[in-house]
């Protein structure tokens, strides 16, 4: 028989875990994970979006055992096992956890990037790069992002945070990390460890080997590399069995990266140039190699913030930051339209729509990523903003959701993620109402977050504490 426990009941189960184990928030995650390995959790009553580009199922049930989904479908056809913890999702939508194919956890959306790293080093500051990454990881998870690819940061800290999350020591999305950008020129104002500067293709290959041995999952090749650099980097990465993501805007960079065999072309669609040549776009689409537009990060975020500066004081956003970082963040926004990050904004806004439309109309395989952490592009809302742009420019909400879940899982090389089907890892979010036919913006207020079968947020309330 059905054992329907109220949401309050679920919370009290978690509360009793707190009492039983009397541990810090850090150890609680693994305590929950262990407790839930032998437990069955059921989400039932809401609309189900599977991530498979098929129509949603109304009044659906998902059964989770340990970390995996064991059943999903119409409530009338899915039996709820005895003893299951049941979360009522009636009137809401259940869908795969979101995946961000381009995040930066060592940044938090400060008004200027160099200013952020200066602030961290100021007198009396208590946040290491690793602590910042923990904060971003928590913000992402609370916003429904259950997996992410970190495409640029400090290798040691990125690897450590990834490993601690996967061991259940700290809450966060399952991560793949690139460590430093492989580049011809270091980035002023960023930590030195975030750039791996090369002077030749040979050095490019050596850097890739070194980063692979250190433990990164992917390589991020930055624009400005030579054509031979890309070939050397891709060859070394593929020899080690890892993918290369290229940061490319201009047609020549895109072409060089593509010809060299780069696995994912990042940033196409936010270049601030006229559209790409038809030949290049057709070649990319035919190849079925994924592109990630990161369309919103400047071209929409700037004008959207001009229209509604209040988004920078959003109370939900505020609730996801420690008080001192929030105060510094507010300070950093004083002169934001003048920041050099937005120097090319007129061009970027002028060309944004034709570019994005060209790539959508090409039917190229599309993942979804944000470049999160860049100015005013928060880990908390960046991904939904990006998804909204893709819908406004012509994709259907179901297509965009599938791109953000199923296609991004493919980019990560994780076939057991990205859809809600028996056998897959249980990464599931619940959002209010109907994000498909009514309003995709419902994704901004994720109510429930399940990752690996563990409930990290329920009824809009985090069940794991913000890192301090
Ligand atoms: Zn990039
Ligand atoms: Zn980036």
Coordinates of C-alpha atoms and ligand atoms in Angstrom, one line a residue:
X1 CA 0.0 0.0 0.0
X2 CA 1.0 3.6 -0.5
X3 CA 2.9 5.2 2.3
X4 CA 2.3 8.8 1.5
X5 CA 4.4 11.0 3.8
X6 CA 3.7 14.8 3.6
X7 CA 6.5 17.2 2.7
X8 CA 6.7 18.2 6.3
X9 CA 7.2 14.5 7.1
X10 CA 10.1 14.4 4.6
X11 CA 11.7 17.3 6.2
X12 CA 11.3 15.8 9.7
X13 CA 13.0 12.6 8.4
X14 CA 15.9 14.8 7.3
X15 CA 15.7 16.7 10.6
X16 CA 16.0 13.4 12.5
X17 CA 19.0 12.5 10.5
X18 CA 20.5 15.7 11.7
X19 CA 19.8 14.6 15.3
X20 CA 20.8 11.0 14.9
X21 CA 24.2 11.7 13.3
X22 CA 24.7 15.0 15.1
X23 CA 27.2 15.9 12.4
X24 CA 28.3 19.0 10.5
X25 CA 26.5 19.8 7.3
X26 CA 29.6 18.4 5.5
X27 CA 29.2 14.9 6.9
X28 CA 25.4 15.1 6.7
X29 CA 25.5 14.8 2.9
X30 CA 27.2 11.4 3.1
X31 CA 25.0 10.4 6.0
X32 CA 21.9 11.2 3.8
X33 CA 23.5 9.4 0.9
X34 CA 24.1 6.3 3.0
X35 CA 20.7 6.4 4.5
X36 CA 19.1 6.7 1.1
X37 CA 21.0 3.9 -0.5
X38 CA 18.7 1.4 1.0
X39 CA 15.7 3.6 0.7
X40 CA 13.0 4.1 -1.9
X41 CA 12.0 7.6 -2.7
X42 CA 9.0 8.4 -4.8
X43 CA 8.0 11.6 -6.6
X44 CA 4.3 11.5 -7.6
X45 CA 1.4 13.6 -8.9
X46 CA 3.2 16.1 -11.1
X47 CA 3.8 16.4 -14.8
X48 CA 6.8 14.5 -16.0
X49 CA 9.2 15.8 -18.6
X50 CA 11.6 13.0 -19.4
X51 CA 14.2 15.0 -21.4
X52 CA 13.5 12.8 -24.5
X53 CA 11.7 15.3 -26.7
X54 CA 8.4 13.6 -26.2
X55 CA 5.2 15.1 -24.8
X56 CA 5.0 15.4 -21.0
X57 CA 3.1 12.8 -19.0
X58 CA 0.5 14.2 -16.7
X59 CA 0.0 12.8 -13.1
X60 CA 3.2 10.8 -13.3
X61 CA 5.2 8.8 -10.7
X62 CA 9.0 8.3 -10.5
X63 CA 10.4 5.6 -8.2
X64 CA 14.0 6.0 -7.0
X65 CA 16.0 3.2 -5.3
X66 CA 19.3 4.2 -3.9
X67 CA 20.9 6.5 -6.5
X68 CA 19.0 5.2 -9.5
X69 CA 15.6 5.6 -11.1
X70 CA 13.8 2.2 -11.2
X71 CA 10.4 3.3 -12.7
X72 CA 8.9 6.4 -14.3
X73 CA 5.5 6.8 -16.0
X74 CA 1.8 7.5 -15.6
X75 CA 0.8 7.2 -11.9
X76 CA -1.8 4.6 -12.9
X77 CA 0.9 2.3 -14.2
X78 CA 3.7 2.7 -11.7
X79 CA 3.3 0.9 -8.4
X80 CA 4.6 2.8 -5.3
X81 CA 6.6 0.3 -3.2
X82 CA 5.7 -0.2 0.4
X83 CA 7.8 1.9 2.8
X84 CA 8.8 4.5 0.2
X85 CA 9.3 8.1 1.2
X86 CA 6.8 9.8 -1.0
X87 CA 7.1 13.4 -2.1
X88 CA 3.8 14.8 -3.5
X89 CA 4.5 16.9 -6.6
X90 CA 0.9 17.5 -7.6
X91 CA 0.5 20.8 -9.5
X92 CA 4.2 20.9 -10.3
X93 CA 6.6 19.6 -13.0
X94 CA 9.3 16.9 -12.5
X95 CA 12.2 17.0 -15.0
X96 CA 15.8 15.9 -15.3
X97 CA 18.3 17.9 -13.2
X98 CA 19.8 20.8 -15.3
X99 CA 23.3 20.5 -16.6
X100 CA 25.5 23.6 -17.3
X101 CA 27.9 22.9 -20.1
X102 CA 30.0 26.0 -19.3
X103 CA 30.4 27.2 -15.7
X104 CA 33.2 28.9 -13.7
X105 CA 32.9 28.1 -10.0
X106 CA 35.7 30.4 -8.9
X107 CA 33.7 33.5 -9.9
X108 CA 30.3 34.6 -8.6
X109 CA 29.0 37.3 -10.9
X110 CA 31.0 40.3 -9.5
X111 CA 30.7 43.5 -11.5
X112 CA 34.3 43.1 -12.8
X113 CA 36.3 39.9 -12.8
X114 CA 39.7 41.3 -11.8
X115 CA 37.9 43.2 -8.9
X116 CA 36.6 40.0 -7.6
X117 CA 40.0 38.4 -7.3
X118 CA 41.4 41.6 -5.8
X119 CA 38.6 41.6 -3.2
X120 CA 39.4 38.0 -2.2
X121 CA 42.9 39.0 -1.4
X122 CA 42.0 42.1 0.6
X123 CA 42.8 42.4 4.3
X124 CA 40.9 40.2 6.6
X125 CA 39.2 38.2 3.8
X126 CA 38.4 34.6 4.7
X127 CA 37.5 33.0 1.4
X128 CA 40.0 30.8 -0.5
X129 CA 39.4 29.9 -4.1
X130 CA 38.4 26.5 -2.9
X131 CA 35.8 28.0 -0.5
X132 CA 34.4 30.2 -3.3
X133 CA 34.0 27.1 -5.5
X134 CA 32.2 25.4 -2.6
X135 CA 29.8 28.3 -2.4
X136 CA 29.2 28.3 -6.2
X137 CA 28.7 24.5 -6.1
X138 CA 26.0 24.9 -3.4
X139 CA 24.3 27.8 -5.3
X140 CA 24.2 25.7 -8.5
X141 CA 22.7 22.7 -6.8
X142 CA 20.1 24.8 -5.0
X143 CA 19.2 26.3 -8.4
X144 CA 18.6 22.9 -9.9
X145 CA 21.9 22.4 -11.6
X146 CA 22.9 18.8 -10.8
X147 CA 25.9 18.5 -13.1
X148 CA 28.2 21.1 -14.6
X149 CA 31.4 21.4 -16.6
X150 CA 33.8 23.9 -15.1
X151 CA 35.6 25.4 -18.1
X152 CA 38.4 27.4 -16.5
X153 CA 39.9 27.9 -13.1
X154 CA 42.7 26.7 -10.8
X155 CA 43.4 23.0 -11.4
X156 CA 44.2 21.9 -7.9
X157 CA 41.1 23.6 -6.3
X158 CA 38.8 22.5 -9.1
X159 CA 39.9 18.8 -8.8
X160 CA 39.6 18.9 -5.0
X161 CA 36.1 20.4 -5.1
X162 CA 35.0 17.9 -7.8
X163 CA 36.3 15.0 -5.7
X164 CA 34.8 16.2 -2.4
X165 CA 31.4 16.5 -4.1
X166 CA 31.6 13.1 -5.7
X167 CA 32.5 11.5 -2.3
X168 CA 29.5 13.2 -0.7
X169 CA 31.6 15.4 1.6
X170 CA 30.2 18.7 0.3
X171 CA 26.9 19.5 -1.6
X172 CA 27.2 20.4 -5.3
X173 CA 26.6 19.3 -8.9
X174 CA 28.7 16.4 -10.2
X175 CA 31.5 18.2 -11.9
X176 CA 33.9 17.9 -14.8
X177 CA 36.7 20.4 -14.6
X178 CA 39.2 21.9 -17.1
X179 CA 41.6 23.7 -14.7
X180 CA 43.5 26.4 -16.5
X181 CA 42.7 27.7 -19.9
X182 CA 45.3 26.7 -22.5
X183 CA 46.2 30.0 -24.0
X184 CA 48.9 32.1 -25.7
X185 CA 48.5 34.9 -23.3
X186 CA 47.8 35.0 -19.5
X187 CA 44.7 36.8 -18.3
X188 CA 45.4 40.0 -16.4
X189 CA 43.6 40.1 -13.1
X190 CA 43.0 36.4 -12.8
X191 CA 44.9 34.0 -10.6
X192 CA 48.1 32.9 -12.4
X193 CA 47.0 29.3 -11.9
X194 CA 44.0 29.8 -14.1
X195 CA 46.1 30.2 -17.3
X196 CA 48.4 27.7 -18.9
X197 CA 50.4 29.8 -21.3
X198 CA 52.0 28.1 -24.2
X199 CA 54.5 29.4 -26.8
X200 CA 54.3 26.5 -29.3
X201 CA 52.2 23.6 -30.4
X202 CA 54.7 21.3 -28.6
X203 CA 54.1 23.1 -25.4
X204 CA 50.4 22.8 -25.9
X205 CA 50.7 19.1 -26.0
X206 CA 52.9 19.0 -23.0
X207 CA 50.4 21.1 -21.0
X208 CA 47.6 18.8 -21.9
X209 CA 49.6 15.8 -20.7
X210 CA 50.5 17.5 -17.5
X211 CA 46.9 18.6 -16.8
X212 CA 45.6 15.1 -17.6
X213 CA 48.1 13.5 -15.1
X214 CA 47.0 16.1 -12.6
X215 CA 43.4 14.9 -13.0
X216 CA 41.4 17.2 -15.1
X217 CA 38.4 15.8 -17.1
X218 CA 38.5 18.1 -20.1
X219 CA 40.8 20.7 -21.8
X220 CA 39.7 24.3 -22.4
X221 CA 41.5 25.8 -25.4
X222 CA 41.2 29.5 -25.5
X223 CA 40.9 31.8 -28.6
X224 CA 44.1 33.2 -30.0
X225 CA 45.8 29.8 -30.4
X226 CA 47.3 29.0 -33.7
X227 CA 45.9 26.4 -36.0
X228 CA 48.8 24.1 -35.2
X229 CA 48.2 24.7 -31.5
X230 CA 44.7 23.4 -31.8
X231 CA 45.9 20.3 -33.7
X232 CA 48.6 19.5 -31.1
X233 CA 46.2 20.1 -28.2
X234 CA 43.5 17.9 -29.6
X235 CA 45.9 15.1 -30.5
X236 CA 47.3 15.0 -27.0
X237 CA 43.9 15.2 -25.3
X238 CA 42.4 12.5 -27.4
X239 CA 45.5 10.3 -26.8
X240 CA 44.6 10.6 -23.1
X241 CA 40.9 10.0 -23.8
X242 CA 39.6 13.4 -22.8
X243 CA 37.7 16.0 -24.8
X244 CA 38.7 19.5 -25.8
X245 CA 36.3 22.5 -25.5
X246 CA 37.4 25.5 -27.5
X247 CA 36.6 29.1 -26.5
X248 CA 35.9 30.5 -30.0
X249 CA 34.1 33.5 -31.3
X250 CA 35.6 34.6 -34.6
X251 CA 35.1 32.6 -37.8
X252 CA 38.8 31.8 -38.2
X253 CA 39.1 30.5 -34.6
X254 CA 36.0 28.4 -35.0
X255 CA 37.3 27.0 -38.3
X256 CA 40.7 26.2 -36.9
X257 CA 39.3 24.5 -33.8
X258 CA 36.7 22.6 -35.8
X259 CA 39.3 21.4 -38.4
X260 CA 41.6 20.2 -35.6
X261 CA 38.9 18.0 -34.2
X262 CA 37.9 20.0 -31.1
X263 CA 35.0 18.2 -29.5
X264 CA 32.8 21.1 -28.3
X265 CA 32.7 24.6 -29.8
X266 CA 32.0 27.0 -26.9
X267 CA 30.6 30.6 -27.2
X268 CA 29.5 30.5 -30.9
X269 CA 26.5 32.8 -31.0
X270 CA 27.7 35.6 -28.7
X271 CA 30.5 36.9 -30.9
X272 CA 29.4 40.4 -31.7
X273 CA 30.1 39.7 -35.4
X274 CA 27.8 39.3 -38.3
X275 CA 26.6 35.7 -38.9
X276 CA 29.1 32.9 -39.7
X277 CA 29.5 31.8 -43.3
X278 CA 26.9 29.4 -44.5
X279 CA 29.5 26.8 -45.4
X280 CA 31.0 26.8 -41.9
X281 CA 27.7 26.4 -40.1
X282 CA 26.5 23.7 -42.5
X283 CA 29.8 21.8 -42.0
X284 CA 29.4 22.0 -38.2
X285 CA 25.8 20.9 -38.3
X286 CA 26.5 18.0 -40.6
X287 CA 29.4 16.8 -38.3
X288 CA 27.0 16.4 -35.4
X289 CA 29.7 17.9 -33.1
X290 CA 28.0 20.0 -30.4
X291 CA 28.1 23.7 -30.1
X292 CA 27.3 25.7 -26.9
X293 CA 26.2 29.3 -27.6
X294 CA 26.6 31.0 -24.2
X295 CA 24.4 33.6 -25.8
X296 CA 23.0 35.4 -22.8
X297 CA 26.2 36.2 -20.9
X298 CA 26.8 39.6 -22.3
X299 CA 24.3 40.3 -25.1
X300 CA 21.2 39.7 -23.0
X301 CA 22.4 40.2 -19.5
X302 CA 23.6 43.7 -20.2
X303 CA 20.3 45.1 -21.7
X304 CA 18.2 43.0 -19.3
X305 CA 20.0 44.6 -16.4
X306 CA 19.6 48.1 -17.9
X307 CA 15.8 47.4 -18.2
X308 CA 15.5 46.0 -14.7
X309 CA 18.5 46.9 -12.4
X310 CA 16.5 45.5 -9.5
X311 CA 17.5 42.0 -10.6
X312 CA 20.9 42.7 -8.8
X313 CA 19.0 43.1 -5.5
X314 CA 16.7 40.1 -5.9
X315 CA 15.9 38.7 -2.5
X316 CA 16.3 35.1 -3.6
X317 CA 19.7 35.9 -5.0
X318 CA 20.6 37.6 -1.7
X319 CA 19.6 34.5 0.2
X320 CA 22.2 32.5 -1.6
X321 CA 25.2 34.6 -0.6
X322 CA 27.0 35.1 2.7
X323 CA 26.4 38.7 4.0
X324 CA 30.0 40.0 3.4
X325 CA 30.2 38.7 -0.2
X326 CA 26.7 40.1 -0.8
X327 CA 27.9 43.5 0.4
X328 CA 31.0 43.4 -1.8
X329 CA 28.9 42.2 -4.8
X330 CA 26.5 45.2 -4.4
X331 CA 29.5 47.5 -4.2
X332 CA 30.9 46.0 -7.4
X333 CA 27.7 46.9 -9.3
X334 CA 28.1 50.7 -8.9
X335 CA 29.7 51.4 -12.2
X336 CA 28.9 48.2 -14.0
X337 CA 27.9 49.6 -17.4
X338 CA 31.4 51.1 -17.7
X339 CA 33.3 47.9 -17.0
X340 CA 35.7 46.8 -19.8
X341 CA 33.9 43.4 -19.9
X342 CA 31.1 45.2 -21.7
X343 CA 33.3 47.3 -24.0
X344 CA 31.9 45.6 -27.2
X345 CA 28.3 45.5 -26.0
X346 CA 26.8 47.6 -28.8
X347 CA 28.0 45.2 -31.5
X348 CA 27.1 42.2 -29.4
X349 CA 23.6 43.3 -28.9
X350 CA 23.2 44.3 -32.6
X351 CA 24.3 40.9 -33.9
X352 CA 22.9 38.7 -31.1
X353 CA 19.7 37.7 -32.6
X354 CA 20.8 37.0 -36.2
X355 CA 23.7 34.9 -34.8
X356 CA 21.6 32.8 -32.5
X357 CA 18.9 32.4 -35.1
X358 CA 21.4 31.2 -37.7
X359 CA 22.7 28.5 -35.3
X360 CA 19.3 27.4 -34.3
X361 CA 18.1 27.2 -37.9
X362 CA 21.2 25.2 -38.9
X363 CA 19.9 22.4 -36.6
X364 CA 23.5 22.0 -35.3
X365 CA 23.6 19.7 -32.2
X366 CA 23.3 22.2 -29.4
X367 CA 24.3 22.0 -25.7
X368 CA 23.5 24.7 -23.3
X369 CA 26.0 26.6 -21.2
X370 CA 26.3 30.0 -19.4
X371 CA 29.9 31.1 -18.8
X372 CA 28.5 31.5 -15.3
X373 CA 30.4 33.6 -12.7
X374 CA 31.2 36.3 -15.2
X375 CA 29.8 39.8 -14.5
X376 CA 26.1 39.7 -13.3
X377 CA 25.9 36.2 -14.8
X378 CA 25.1 34.4 -11.5
X379 CA 25.5 30.7 -10.8
X380 CA 21.9 30.9 -9.5
X381 CA 20.1 32.1 -12.6
X382 CA 22.5 32.0 -15.5
X383 CA 21.3 28.7 -16.9
X384 CA 17.6 29.6 -17.0
X385 CA 18.4 33.0 -18.6
X386 CA 20.3 31.1 -21.3
X387 CA 17.5 28.7 -21.8
X388 CA 15.0 31.6 -22.0
X389 CA 17.0 33.2 -24.8
X390 CA 17.0 30.0 -26.8
X391 CA 13.2 29.8 -26.5
X392 CA 12.8 33.5 -27.4
X393 CA 14.9 33.0 -30.5
X394 CA 13.0 30.0 -31.8
X395 CA 13.6 26.7 -30.0
X396 CA 10.6 25.1 -28.2
X397 CA 10.8 24.8 -24.4
X398 CA 10.9 21.0 -24.7
X399 CA 13.8 21.2 -27.1
X400 CA 15.7 23.6 -24.9
X401 CA 15.1 21.4 -21.8
X402 CA 16.3 18.3 -23.8
X403 CA 19.4 20.3 -24.9
X404 CA 20.1 21.3 -21.3
X405 CA 19.7 17.8 -20.0
X406 CA 20.1 15.0 -22.6
X407 CA 22.5 16.7 -25.0
X408 CA 24.6 18.2 -22.2
X409 CA 24.8 14.7 -20.7
X410 CA 26.1 13.5 -24.0
X411 CA 28.7 16.3 -24.0
X412 CA 29.8 15.1 -20.6
X413 CA 30.0 11.5 -22.0
X414 CA 27.6 10.4 -19.2
X415 CA 24.9 8.3 -20.9
X416 CA 23.3 7.5 -17.5
X417 CA 22.4 11.2 -17.0
X418 CA 20.1 13.7 -18.6
X419 CA 16.8 11.8 -18.9
X420 CA 14.2 10.4 -16.5
X421 CA 14.2 6.7 -17.4
X422 CA 14.6 3.4 -15.5
X423 CA 18.3 2.7 -14.9
X424 CA 19.4 6.3 -15.0
X425 CA 21.0 8.1 -12.1
X426 CA 18.3 9.9 -10.1
X427 CA 19.0 13.6 -10.9
X428 CA 15.6 15.2 -10.8
X429 CA 14.2 18.6 -10.1
X430 CA 10.6 19.8 -9.4
X431 CA 9.5 23.2 -10.5
X432 CA 6.2 25.0 -9.9
X433 CA 3.4 24.9 -12.4
X434 CA 4.1 24.3 -16.1
X435 CA 7.4 25.5 -17.6
X436 CA 6.6 24.0 -21.0
X437 CA 3.3 25.4 -22.2
X438 CA 3.0 28.4 -19.9
X439 CA 6.3 29.9 -18.7
X440 CA 9.9 28.6 -18.8
X441 CA 10.6 31.2 -16.1
X442 CA 9.1 28.7 -13.6
X443 CA 12.6 27.1 -13.7
X444 CA 13.9 30.1 -11.7
X445 CA 12.1 28.8 -8.5
X446 CA 13.2 25.2 -8.3
X447 CA 11.3 23.6 -5.4
X448 CA 12.9 20.2 -5.1
X449 CA 16.4 19.0 -6.0
X450 CA 17.4 15.3 -6.1
X451 CA 20.9 14.3 -7.1
X452 CA 22.0 10.6 -7.1
X453 CA 18.8 9.8 -5.3
X454 CA 19.6 12.2 -2.4
X455 CA 17.1 15.0 -1.7
X456 CA 19.1 18.3 -1.3
X457 CA 16.2 20.8 -1.4
X458 CA 12.5 20.3 -0.8
X459 CA 9.5 22.6 -0.7
X460 CA 11.9 25.4 -1.8
X461 CA 14.1 24.9 1.3
X462 CA 17.7 23.9 1.2
X463 CA 18.4 20.8 3.2
X464 CA 22.1 21.4 3.2
X465 CA 23.7 24.6 4.6
X466 CA 25.4 27.3 2.7
X467 CA 29.2 26.9 3.0
X468 CA 30.7 29.6 5.3
Ligands
LIG1 ZN1 35.3 30.6 -22.6
LIG2 ZN1 34.1 30.7 -19.9

